[in-house]
Coordinates of C-alpha atoms and ligand atoms in Angstrom, one line a residue:
M1 CA 116.3 67.3 118.4
N2 CA 115.5 65.9 122.3
E3 CA 112.4 67.6 123.0
K4 CA 109.3 65.5 123.0
K5 CA 107.1 68.3 121.8
Y6 CA 108.8 68.8 118.6
H7 CA 108.7 64.8 117.8
I8 CA 105.7 65.9 115.5
F9 CA 108.0 68.6 113.1
Q10 CA 110.7 65.9 113.6
E11 CA 109.1 63.4 111.8
F12 CA 107.0 65.7 109.1
V13 CA 110.7 66.1 108.0
E14 CA 111.7 63.0 107.9
N15 CA 108.8 62.0 106.1
I16 CA 109.1 64.2 103.7
K17 CA 113.3 63.4 102.9
K18 CA 112.1 60.0 102.7
E19 CA 110.0 60.4 99.8
E20 CA 113.0 62.7 97.9
R21 CA 110.6 66.2 98.2
Y22 CA 112.6 67.8 101.2
R23 CA 113.2 71.2 99.6
N24 CA 117.8 72.3 99.6
F25 CA 117.0 75.9 98.6
F26 CA 120.0 76.7 95.9
E27 CA 121.9 80.3 97.9
I28 CA 122.8 82.7 95.5
T29 CA 124.3 86.0 95.9
R30 CA 122.2 88.1 92.8
L31 CA 124.5 91.2 91.4
R32 CA 122.5 94.0 90.0
H33 CA 125.5 94.3 86.5
S34 CA 126.2 90.5 85.9
W35 CA 122.4 89.2 86.0
P36 CA 121.9 86.4 84.6
V37 CA 125.0 85.4 86.5
V38 CA 124.7 84.7 90.4
Q39 CA 127.9 83.6 92.9
H40 CA 127.4 80.4 94.2
N41 CA 129.4 79.1 96.2
G42 CA 132.4 81.7 95.2
R43 CA 131.0 80.2 91.4
N44 CA 129.6 82.4 88.6
V45 CA 126.5 80.4 87.7
T46 CA 124.2 81.5 84.8
V47 CA 120.4 81.2 86.1
W48 CA 118.1 79.4 84.0
C49 CA 114.7 79.5 86.2
G50 CA 113.0 81.5 88.1
T51 CA 110.2 84.3 87.0
D52 CA 112.4 87.6 86.6
Y53 CA 111.3 87.0 82.7
L54 CA 111.6 90.6 81.6
S55 CA 114.8 91.2 83.9
M56 CA 113.2 94.2 85.5
S57 CA 114.6 93.2 88.8
V58 CA 117.4 94.8 88.1
H59 CA 116.2 97.6 85.5
S60 CA 117.6 101.0 85.8
V61 CA 114.2 102.7 85.5
V62 CA 112.8 99.9 88.9
I63 CA 116.0 100.9 90.5
E64 CA 116.4 104.7 90.1
A65 CA 112.1 105.1 91.4
V66 CA 113.5 102.9 94.5
Q67 CA 116.2 105.5 95.1
K68 CA 114.5 108.8 94.3
T69 CA 111.3 107.0 96.1
I70 CA 114.1 106.7 99.6
E71 CA 115.1 110.0 99.6
N72 CA 111.9 111.9 99.0
H73 CA 109.2 109.8 101.0
G74 CA 111.1 107.1 103.6
V75 CA 110.6 103.2 103.5
G76 CA 108.1 102.0 105.5
S77 CA 104.2 102.7 104.8
G78 CA 103.5 103.4 108.7
G79 CA 100.9 101.0 108.7
T80 CA 97.5 99.4 107.3
R81 CA 95.6 101.3 104.7
N82 CA 93.2 101.5 107.1
I83 CA 94.5 103.1 110.4
A84 CA 97.6 104.6 108.6
G85 CA 96.5 106.8 105.0
T86 CA 96.3 105.6 102.1
Y87 CA 99.5 106.9 100.5
D88 CA 99.4 108.4 97.3
F89 CA 101.6 106.1 95.5
I90 CA 99.7 103.1 95.8
V91 CA 96.3 104.6 94.7
E92 CA 98.2 105.6 91.4
L93 CA 99.4 101.5 91.1
E94 CA 96.1 100.6 91.2
N95 CA 94.9 103.3 88.8
S96 CA 97.9 101.9 86.6
L97 CA 96.9 98.5 87.1
A98 CA 92.9 99.1 86.2
D99 CA 93.8 100.9 83.2
L100 CA 95.9 98.3 81.9
H101 CA 93.7 95.3 82.4
K102 CA 90.9 97.9 81.0
K103 CA 88.5 97.7 83.8
E104 CA 87.2 100.1 86.7
K105 CA 89.4 99.7 89.8
G106 CA 92.7 97.9 91.1
L107 CA 93.7 96.7 94.4
V108 CA 96.9 95.8 95.1
F109 CA 98.1 93.2 97.6
S110 CA 101.4 92.7 99.2
S111 CA 102.1 89.5 97.2
G112 CA 100.4 87.3 94.3
Y113 CA 99.9 84.6 96.2
L114 CA 97.9 86.5 99.1
S115 CA 95.7 88.5 96.5
N116 CA 94.3 85.1 95.3
L117 CA 93.8 83.8 98.8
A118 CA 92.3 87.2 100.4
S119 CA 90.1 88.2 97.4
I120 CA 88.4 84.5 97.2
Q121 CA 88.3 84.2 100.8
A122 CA 87.0 87.6 100.3
I123 CA 83.9 86.1 97.6
G124 CA 83.0 83.7 100.3
N125 CA 82.6 86.6 102.9
I126 CA 80.5 88.4 100.9
S127 CA 78.3 86.0 99.1
N128 CA 77.5 84.2 102.8
K129 CA 79.2 81.5 101.6
K130 CA 76.7 80.2 99.0
M131 CA 79.0 81.1 95.9
I132 CA 79.6 77.5 93.9
I133 CA 83.1 78.1 93.0
F134 CA 84.6 76.0 89.8
S135 CA 88.5 75.4 90.3
D136 CA 90.7 73.9 86.9
E137 CA 92.6 71.3 88.4
L138 CA 96.0 72.7 87.6
N139 CA 95.3 76.0 89.6
H140 CA 98.2 77.4 91.7
A141 CA 98.4 76.5 95.3
S142 CA 97.3 80.3 96.5
I143 CA 94.1 79.5 94.9
I144 CA 93.3 76.2 96.4
E145 CA 93.7 77.9 99.5
G146 CA 91.4 80.6 99.0
I147 CA 88.8 78.5 97.9
R148 CA 89.4 76.2 101.2
A149 CA 89.1 79.7 103.3
S150 CA 86.0 80.9 101.3
G151 CA 84.5 78.0 102.7
C152 CA 82.1 77.4 99.7
E153 CA 81.0 74.5 98.0
K154 CA 84.0 73.6 95.3
F155 CA 84.2 71.7 92.1
I156 CA 87.3 70.7 90.6
F157 CA 87.4 70.4 86.6
N158 CA 89.7 68.1 84.4
H159 CA 92.3 70.7 83.3
N160 CA 91.4 72.8 80.0
D161 CA 88.0 70.5 79.4
M162 CA 85.2 72.5 78.5
D163 CA 83.3 69.4 78.0
H164 CA 83.6 68.7 82.1
L165 CA 83.6 72.0 83.5
E166 CA 79.8 72.3 81.1
K167 CA 78.7 69.0 82.6
L168 CA 79.2 70.1 86.2
I169 CA 77.9 73.8 85.8
S170 CA 74.8 72.6 83.9
S171 CA 73.8 71.0 86.9
F172 CA 73.3 74.2 88.6
P173 CA 70.1 76.9 88.1
I174 CA 71.0 79.5 86.3
D175 CA 70.7 82.3 89.2
T176 CA 72.9 80.1 91.5
P177 CA 75.7 82.4 92.2
K178 CA 78.1 81.1 90.7
L179 CA 82.8 81.3 90.2
I180 CA 85.0 79.4 87.6
V181 CA 88.6 80.5 88.3
F182 CA 91.1 79.6 86.0
E183 CA 94.8 81.0 85.3
S184 CA 95.6 82.4 81.6
I185 CA 99.0 80.5 81.5
Y186 CA 99.5 77.6 83.6
S187 CA 102.9 77.7 85.4
M188 CA 104.0 74.8 85.4
N189 CA 103.9 73.3 81.7
G190 CA 103.0 76.6 79.8
N191 CA 99.3 75.6 78.6
I192 CA 97.3 78.3 77.9
A193 CA 93.8 78.1 79.0
D194 CA 90.3 78.1 76.6
I195 CA 89.7 81.5 77.8
Q196 CA 86.8 81.9 74.7
G197 CA 85.7 78.6 76.0
I198 CA 85.4 79.6 79.8
V199 CA 83.6 82.6 78.7
N200 CA 81.3 80.9 76.8
I201 CA 80.1 79.0 79.7
A202 CA 80.1 81.6 82.1
T203 CA 77.8 83.6 79.7
K204 CA 75.2 80.7 79.0
Y205 CA 75.4 79.8 82.3
N206 CA 75.5 83.0 84.4
C207 CA 78.4 82.9 85.9
L208 CA 81.4 85.2 87.6
T209 CA 84.9 84.8 85.8
Y210 CA 88.2 84.8 87.9
V211 CA 91.4 84.7 86.2
D212 CA 95.3 84.3 87.5
E213 CA 97.6 86.2 84.8
V214 CA 100.4 86.1 87.0
H215 CA 103.2 84.4 84.5
A216 CA 100.9 86.3 81.8
V217 CA 101.0 90.2 82.6
A218 CA 104.6 92.1 81.6
V219 CA 105.6 89.1 79.1
Y220 CA 102.3 89.0 76.9
G221 CA 100.6 91.6 74.9
E222 CA 100.9 95.2 73.6
R223 CA 101.7 96.6 76.8
G224 CA 101.8 93.6 79.1
A225 CA 98.1 93.4 79.3
G226 CA 98.7 89.5 79.3
I227 CA 96.8 87.0 77.3
C228 CA 93.0 87.9 78.1
D229 CA 93.7 91.4 76.6
I230 CA 95.8 89.5 73.7
L231 CA 92.5 87.4 73.0
D232 CA 89.7 90.9 73.0
L233 CA 88.0 89.0 76.0
S234 CA 89.4 91.1 79.3
D235 CA 85.8 92.7 79.4
K236 CA 84.4 89.2 79.8
I237 CA 86.4 88.1 82.7
D238 CA 85.1 89.9 85.8
I239 CA 88.0 89.7 88.0
I240 CA 92.0 90.2 86.7
Q241 CA 94.5 89.2 89.1
G242 CA 98.0 89.6 88.2
S243 CA 101.5 89.7 90.2
L244 CA 103.9 92.4 90.3
S245 CA 107.0 90.0 91.5
K246 CA 107.4 88.2 87.9
G247 CA 107.4 89.6 84.8
F248 CA 107.4 93.4 86.7
G249 CA 110.3 92.3 88.7
V250 CA 109.6 93.6 92.1
I251 CA 107.0 92.2 94.7
G252 CA 102.9 92.5 95.2
G253 CA 99.8 91.3 93.4
Y254 CA 96.3 92.7 92.6
I255 CA 92.9 92.3 90.8
T256 CA 91.0 94.1 89.0
G257 CA 87.6 94.7 87.8
N258 CA 84.5 96.1 88.0
A259 CA 84.3 99.0 90.8
T260 CA 81.5 97.2 92.5
I261 CA 83.1 94.2 92.7
I262 CA 86.7 95.5 94.3
D263 CA 84.7 97.5 96.4
A264 CA 83.2 94.9 98.3
I265 CA 86.7 92.8 98.3
R266 CA 88.3 95.7 99.4
S267 CA 86.0 96.0 102.7
G268 CA 85.5 92.3 103.0
S269 CA 88.6 90.7 103.0
S270 CA 90.1 90.0 105.8
G271 CA 94.0 89.7 104.2
F272 CA 93.9 93.3 103.0
I273 CA 92.2 95.5 105.4
F274 CA 94.4 93.8 108.2
T275 CA 97.9 93.8 106.9
S276 CA 100.3 96.6 106.5
T277 CA 100.7 98.2 103.0
M278 CA 103.5 97.8 100.6
P279 CA 106.5 99.5 101.6
I280 CA 106.3 103.3 100.0
P281 CA 109.6 102.7 97.0
I282 CA 108.2 98.8 96.6
T283 CA 105.3 100.2 95.1
S284 CA 106.5 103.4 93.5
A285 CA 109.0 100.5 91.6
C286 CA 106.4 98.7 90.5
L287 CA 104.7 101.6 89.4
A288 CA 107.7 102.5 87.5
S289 CA 107.7 99.3 86.2
V290 CA 104.4 99.1 85.0
N291 CA 103.9 102.0 83.5
Y292 CA 107.6 101.8 81.3
L293 CA 106.6 98.0 80.3
K294 CA 103.3 99.6 78.9
K295 CA 105.3 101.5 76.7
S296 CA 108.6 99.5 75.9
K297 CA 108.7 96.3 73.9
I298 CA 112.4 95.6 74.3
E299 CA 112.3 93.3 77.3
R300 CA 109.2 91.4 76.1
N301 CA 110.7 91.2 72.1
K302 CA 114.4 89.7 73.4
H303 CA 112.4 87.3 76.0
W304 CA 110.5 85.8 73.2
E305 CA 113.4 85.7 70.3
N306 CA 115.1 83.6 73.3
A307 CA 112.3 81.7 74.0
S308 CA 112.1 80.6 70.1
K309 CA 116.0 80.1 70.2
I310 CA 115.9 78.4 73.0
L311 CA 112.4 75.8 71.4
K312 CA 114.7 75.6 67.8
L313 CA 118.1 74.3 70.0
F314 CA 115.6 71.7 71.9
D315 CA 114.3 70.4 68.5
L316 CA 117.7 70.4 66.9
H317 CA 119.0 68.2 70.5
G318 CA 115.9 66.2 70.3
I319 CA 115.0 67.6 73.9
S320 CA 111.8 67.8 74.6
V321 CA 109.5 70.2 76.2
L322 CA 106.1 70.0 77.5
S323 CA 104.3 72.8 75.8
H324 CA 106.2 74.2 72.3
R325 CA 104.3 77.2 72.3
S326 CA 104.9 79.4 75.6
N327 CA 107.4 81.0 77.3
I328 CA 107.5 78.5 80.1
M329 CA 109.6 75.5 79.0
S330 CA 109.3 72.2 80.6
V331 CA 111.6 69.1 80.0
P332 CA 110.0 66.1 81.6
I333 CA 112.5 64.6 84.0
Y334 CA 110.4 61.4 85.1
G335 CA 111.3 61.1 89.1
A336 CA 112.4 63.3 91.8
K337 CA 115.6 61.1 92.4
K338 CA 116.5 61.9 88.4
S339 CA 115.4 65.8 88.0
A340 CA 117.1 66.7 91.5
E341 CA 120.5 64.7 90.0
V342 CA 120.3 66.5 86.9
S343 CA 119.6 69.6 88.6
K344 CA 123.2 68.9 90.4
Y345 CA 125.2 67.8 87.5
M346 CA 124.5 70.6 85.7
N347 CA 125.1 73.6 88.5
E348 CA 128.3 71.5 89.4
N349 CA 129.8 70.6 86.0
F350 CA 128.4 73.3 83.5
N351 CA 127.8 76.3 86.3
L352 CA 124.2 76.6 85.1
Y353 CA 121.2 76.7 87.9
I354 CA 118.3 74.8 86.9
Q355 CA 115.9 74.0 89.2
H356 CA 114.1 70.9 89.2
I357 CA 110.4 70.9 90.0
N358 CA 108.9 67.8 92.3
Y359 CA 105.9 67.4 93.8
P360 CA 103.5 68.1 95.5
T361 CA 104.1 71.3 92.9
V362 CA 103.4 68.7 90.1
K363 CA 101.8 65.1 89.9
K364 CA 104.6 62.7 91.3
G365 CA 105.8 61.5 88.0
E366 CA 105.5 64.5 86.2
E367 CA 108.7 66.4 87.8
R368 CA 110.3 68.5 85.2
L369 CA 113.1 71.0 84.7
R370 CA 110.9 74.5 84.6
I371 CA 113.5 76.5 81.9
T372 CA 112.8 80.1 81.6
T373 CA 114.9 82.8 79.8
N374 CA 115.4 86.9 80.2
P375 CA 116.1 89.2 78.2
S376 CA 119.8 89.3 80.2
H377 CA 120.7 85.5 78.3
T378 CA 123.2 85.9 75.4
D379 CA 123.3 84.6 71.9
E380 CA 126.4 82.3 73.8
M381 CA 124.6 81.7 76.9
I382 CA 121.7 80.2 75.1
E383 CA 123.7 77.8 73.3
Y384 CA 125.8 77.1 75.9
F385 CA 122.8 76.0 77.8
V386 CA 121.2 74.2 75.3
N387 CA 124.9 71.9 74.7
S388 CA 124.9 71.2 78.6
L389 CA 121.5 70.5 78.6
S390 CA 121.5 67.9 76.3
K391 CA 125.2 66.2 76.9
T392 CA 123.7 65.7 80.8
L393 CA 120.7 64.2 79.5
K394 CA 122.7 61.7 77.5
I395 CA 125.5 60.7 80.4
L396 CA 122.6 60.5 82.9
N397 CA 120.7 58.4 80.8
V398 CA 117.4 60.4 81.6
E399 CA 114.0 58.8 80.6
N400 CA 111.3 61.6 79.2
W401 CA 107.8 60.8 80.0
N402 CA 106.7 63.6 77.7
E403 CA 102.9 62.8 76.4
S404 CA 103.0 65.6 73.9
N405 CA 100.8 67.7 76.1
V406 CA 97.9 65.0 77.0
L407 CA 97.3 68.5 79.3
M408 CA 95.4 69.7 76.3
H409 CA 91.6 69.2 75.9
S410 CA 89.8 71.5 73.9
S411 CA 90.0 71.4 69.9
N412 CA 90.1 75.3 70.0
L413 CA 93.1 76.1 71.7
N414 CA 95.0 75.6 68.2
A415 CA 93.4 78.9 67.2
I416 CA 94.3 80.4 70.5
Y417 CA 97.6 79.5 70.0
N418 CA 97.9 80.3 66.5
K419 CA 96.5 84.3 67.5
I420 CA 98.8 84.8 70.6
L421 CA 102.6 83.6 68.4
H422 CA 101.3 85.6 65.6
L423 CA 101.1 88.8 67.2
E424 CA 103.6 87.9 69.6
S425 CA 106.1 87.4 66.5
N426 CA 105.2 91.0 65.5
H427 CA 106.1 92.7 68.3
Ligands
PLP501 C1 99.4 80.8 89.2 C2 100.2 81.4 90.3 N1 99.6 82.3 91.0 C3 99.8 83.2 91.9 C4 101.5 83.0 92.9 C5 101.5 83.7 93.6 O1 102.3 85.0 93.1 P1 103.3 85.6 93.8 O2 104.9 85.2 93.7 O3 103.4 87.3 93.3 O4 103.0 85.9 95.5 C6 102.1 82.4 91.7 C7 103.8 81.9 92.4 O5 104.2 81.5 91.5 C8 101.8 81.5 90.7 O6 102.6 80.7 89.9

């Protein structure tokens, strides 16, 4: 690169390379009939990461919906909903999502990231930047960007720390507009939020609540409505946000809530109004997935069965995980270099793909392997995977930084976990 005007880009990349956080993507060919085995450089490799928690990306219900919709309705949406017409599938999807979360209205965006960014930004516009936002320190980048774009004053509370949250909130008058934003299950460590604690504080101090259920929808609850639903707290949360790209296996994001709130966000959100609607077959696939998972428990059951088998085998092999109580199994590996080495070793020696997670996705020194399973993993695959991971950790002499979930603060979290685990094991 000899163009002088490009030097800032070059320096940026050189710096992240020096810091060992340059991202090399792992190229794969996904094959419908062999999933979770994919092709990588001409080899069969089994995938142990990602967020296709229920293998819905290859489910016949979803694929048939796409095929039928393409045949009858074509592909593109024709533009934005404002100027090109709002097609029926997306209205149906919004109604189905509202029903899933027992809310009055839903609003669909083209990704989960956009739904957070655009909705929180809109809340800033709607309130003339007067909303004070309280955000958990481990919230996802899309929430952080949404808060930045909202222009509102923000306060970050320590992860899941209700005392800290209350201390921050109690310094504001009761009638100041306030919003607490958090995730129901945190994507990188599998911790579940103290939702009851947040609801109590929100009620006491007259705050709005916004929960990101991206990693919980489809996977948790009788109908896949997520963790608030399991805890019977959906009606205490003002806005429930979710993704259609993880457990539901397609792409897209959404919010659900009270009709007035959703109508205001629909009207005040640049990221909703000024972008084209999702392609019709994709919306149809989302609708098929959401409606199917409201009824079918087969995929959820198998997912949970596999997760619990893996956790048991981890115990046997002495492999520590950050949260023993969720479907997101993060194995701590100290150091960006070491975690990359583990991933590489697993791929080259055992034909396994497990992505290492580095800064800035997680804090420096808290690098990890984020392991996820899906209903397509067989018992043989599970055993082979855990044996291979155990061997790799020994061979590479890996140092664990597990601090046995220091990330949890609140004493009533145990009760929450017990309730969730009890319900999931009764699936
Ligand atoms: C907590 C959380 N919220 C939102 C998103 C964005 O969702 P999507 O991938 O559908 O854009 C992610 C993505 O990983 C996430 O982890």
